[in-house]
Amino acid sequence: QLRWSLRFNLFCVMILVQVVQMIVSFQEYLAGTIDFRRFVNFCIISFVGQLAPEICVLFAEYFTSTDYAPVRSLAMNSDLGVVQVVLQGFGQGFLSTSLPSGLMIVI
C-alpha cells in the first residue's frame, strides 16, 4: 500500500515537472529563442526522460518483489537444490536487466 502511495506521489511530481518544463519552453518559444519544432522536441524529451526510469523501476520491482511470480517460483523451486536456484536466479536476473536495457536502446 505504501509503495503505491509513493508511486502516486512520484507521478504527481512528474506531472508538475512536465508542466513547469512546458511553461518555460513555451516562454522561450514566445521570446523567439527557440522555434516550435524545438519546443515540441523539448517536451517529448522531458516526458520520455521522466517516464523511462519509472518503467525500469516497475520491471525491477516485478522481478524482485515477493508479490510477483518470478520470486515465488524461485522460492517454490528452492527444494530442488542449490544449483537449480542459482541457475534460475541467473536466468531471471538476465531477463530482468534485458527488458530495461532494451527500453533504453529503443528510447
Short mmCIF file of C-alpha atoms in Angstrom, two decimals:
data_model
loop_
_atom_site.label_atom_id
_atom_site.label_comp_id
_atom_site.label_asym_id
_atom_site.label_seq_id
_atom_site.Cartn_x
_atom_site.Cartn_y
_atom_site.Cartn_z
CA GLN A 1 0.00 0.00 0.00
CA LEU A 2 2.80 2.38 0.90
CA ARG A 3 4.63 1.53 -2.32
CA TRP A 4 1.68 2.60 -4.47
CA SER A 5 1.23 5.77 -2.43
CA LEU A 6 4.86 6.69 -3.05
CA ARG A 7 4.48 5.84 -6.72
CA PHE A 8 1.42 8.10 -6.96
CA ASN A 9 3.37 10.92 -5.31
CA LEU A 10 6.19 10.42 -7.80
CA PHE A 11 3.68 10.51 -10.64
CA CYS A 12 2.30 13.82 -9.34
CA VAL A 13 5.82 15.26 -9.17
CA MET A 14 6.48 14.06 -12.72
CA ILE A 15 3.37 15.86 -13.95
CA LEU A 16 4.37 19.03 -12.09
CA VAL A 17 7.89 18.95 -13.56
CA GLN A 18 6.49 18.33 -17.03
CA VAL A 19 4.08 21.26 -16.74
CA VAL A 20 6.84 23.59 -15.49
CA GLN A 21 9.15 22.47 -18.30
CA MET A 22 6.44 23.08 -20.89
CA ILE A 23 5.73 26.55 -19.49
CA VAL A 24 9.40 27.52 -19.54
CA SER A 25 9.88 26.12 -23.05
CA PHE A 26 6.76 27.91 -24.26
CA GLN A 27 8.06 31.18 -22.84
CA GLU A 28 11.31 30.60 -24.73
CA TYR A 29 9.27 29.93 -27.86
CA LEU A 30 7.31 33.16 -27.39
CA ALA A 31 10.54 35.07 -26.81
CA GLY A 32 11.83 33.73 -30.11
CA THR A 33 14.90 31.94 -28.77
CA ILE A 34 13.63 28.53 -29.93
CA ASP A 35 11.37 27.52 -32.80
CA PHE A 36 8.22 25.43 -32.44
CA ARG A 37 9.90 22.21 -33.53
CA ARG A 38 12.50 22.56 -30.79
CA PHE A 39 9.74 23.34 -28.26
CA VAL A 40 7.97 20.08 -29.17
CA ASN A 41 11.26 18.18 -29.01
CA PHE A 42 11.96 19.55 -25.53
CA CYS A 43 8.53 18.44 -24.36
CA ILE A 44 8.94 14.93 -25.78
CA ILE A 45 12.46 14.50 -24.42
CA SER A 46 11.38 15.69 -20.99
CA PHE A 47 8.40 13.34 -20.93
CA VAL A 48 10.36 10.29 -22.07
CA GLY A 49 13.22 11.14 -19.71
CA GLN A 50 10.84 11.13 -16.76
CA LEU A 51 8.86 8.09 -17.83
CA ALA A 52 11.69 5.70 -18.75
CA PRO A 53 13.19 5.35 -15.24
CA GLU A 54 9.76 4.67 -13.79
CA ILE A 55 9.19 1.87 -16.31
CA CYS A 56 12.60 0.42 -15.39
CA VAL A 57 11.63 0.52 -11.70
CA LEU A 58 8.40 -1.35 -12.48
CA PHE A 59 10.41 -4.08 -14.24
CA ALA A 60 12.83 -4.28 -11.31
CA GLU A 61 10.00 -4.46 -8.80
CA TYR A 62 8.32 -7.24 -10.75
CA PHE A 63 11.44 -9.38 -10.71
CA THR A 64 12.46 -8.70 -7.09
CA SER A 65 9.21 -8.40 -5.12
CA THR A 66 7.77 -11.38 -3.31
CA ASP A 67 4.34 -10.33 -4.55
CA TYR A 68 5.03 -11.45 -8.13
CA ALA A 69 5.63 -14.76 -9.91
CA PRO A 70 9.42 -14.76 -10.53
CA VAL A 71 10.39 -14.69 -6.85
CA ARG A 72 7.58 -17.04 -5.90
CA SER A 73 8.64 -19.62 -8.48
CA LEU A 74 12.23 -19.31 -7.33
CA ALA A 75 11.12 -19.93 -3.75
CA MET A 76 8.99 -22.91 -4.78
CA ASN A 77 11.96 -24.47 -6.58
CA SER A 78 14.28 -24.00 -3.63
CA ASP A 79 13.75 -27.60 -2.52
CA LEU A 80 15.30 -28.82 -5.81
CA GLY A 81 18.79 -27.81 -4.75
CA VAL A 82 21.29 -25.03 -4.81
CA VAL A 83 22.22 -25.40 -8.47
CA GLN A 84 18.59 -25.10 -9.59
CA VAL A 85 18.07 -21.95 -7.53
CA VAL A 86 21.31 -20.35 -8.75
CA LEU A 87 20.60 -21.11 -12.42
CA GLN A 88 17.02 -19.92 -12.20
CA GLY A 89 18.19 -16.80 -10.36
CA PHE A 90 20.75 -16.07 -13.08
CA GLY A 91 18.12 -16.54 -15.77
CA GLN A 92 15.65 -14.25 -14.05
CA GLY A 93 18.42 -11.73 -13.41
CA PHE A 94 19.37 -11.65 -17.08
CA LEU A 95 15.73 -11.30 -18.09
CA SER A 96 15.13 -8.55 -15.56
CA THR A 97 18.01 -6.50 -16.96
CA SER A 98 17.24 -7.18 -20.62
CA LEU A 99 13.83 -5.51 -20.54
CA PRO A 100 15.02 -2.14 -19.13
CA SER A 101 18.15 -2.14 -21.30
CA GLY A 102 16.02 -2.88 -24.37
CA LEU A 103 13.78 0.02 -23.39
CA MET A 104 16.79 2.33 -23.12
CA ILE A 105 18.03 1.20 -26.54
CA VAL A 106 14.65 1.95 -28.10
CA ILE A 107 14.48 5.34 -26.45
#
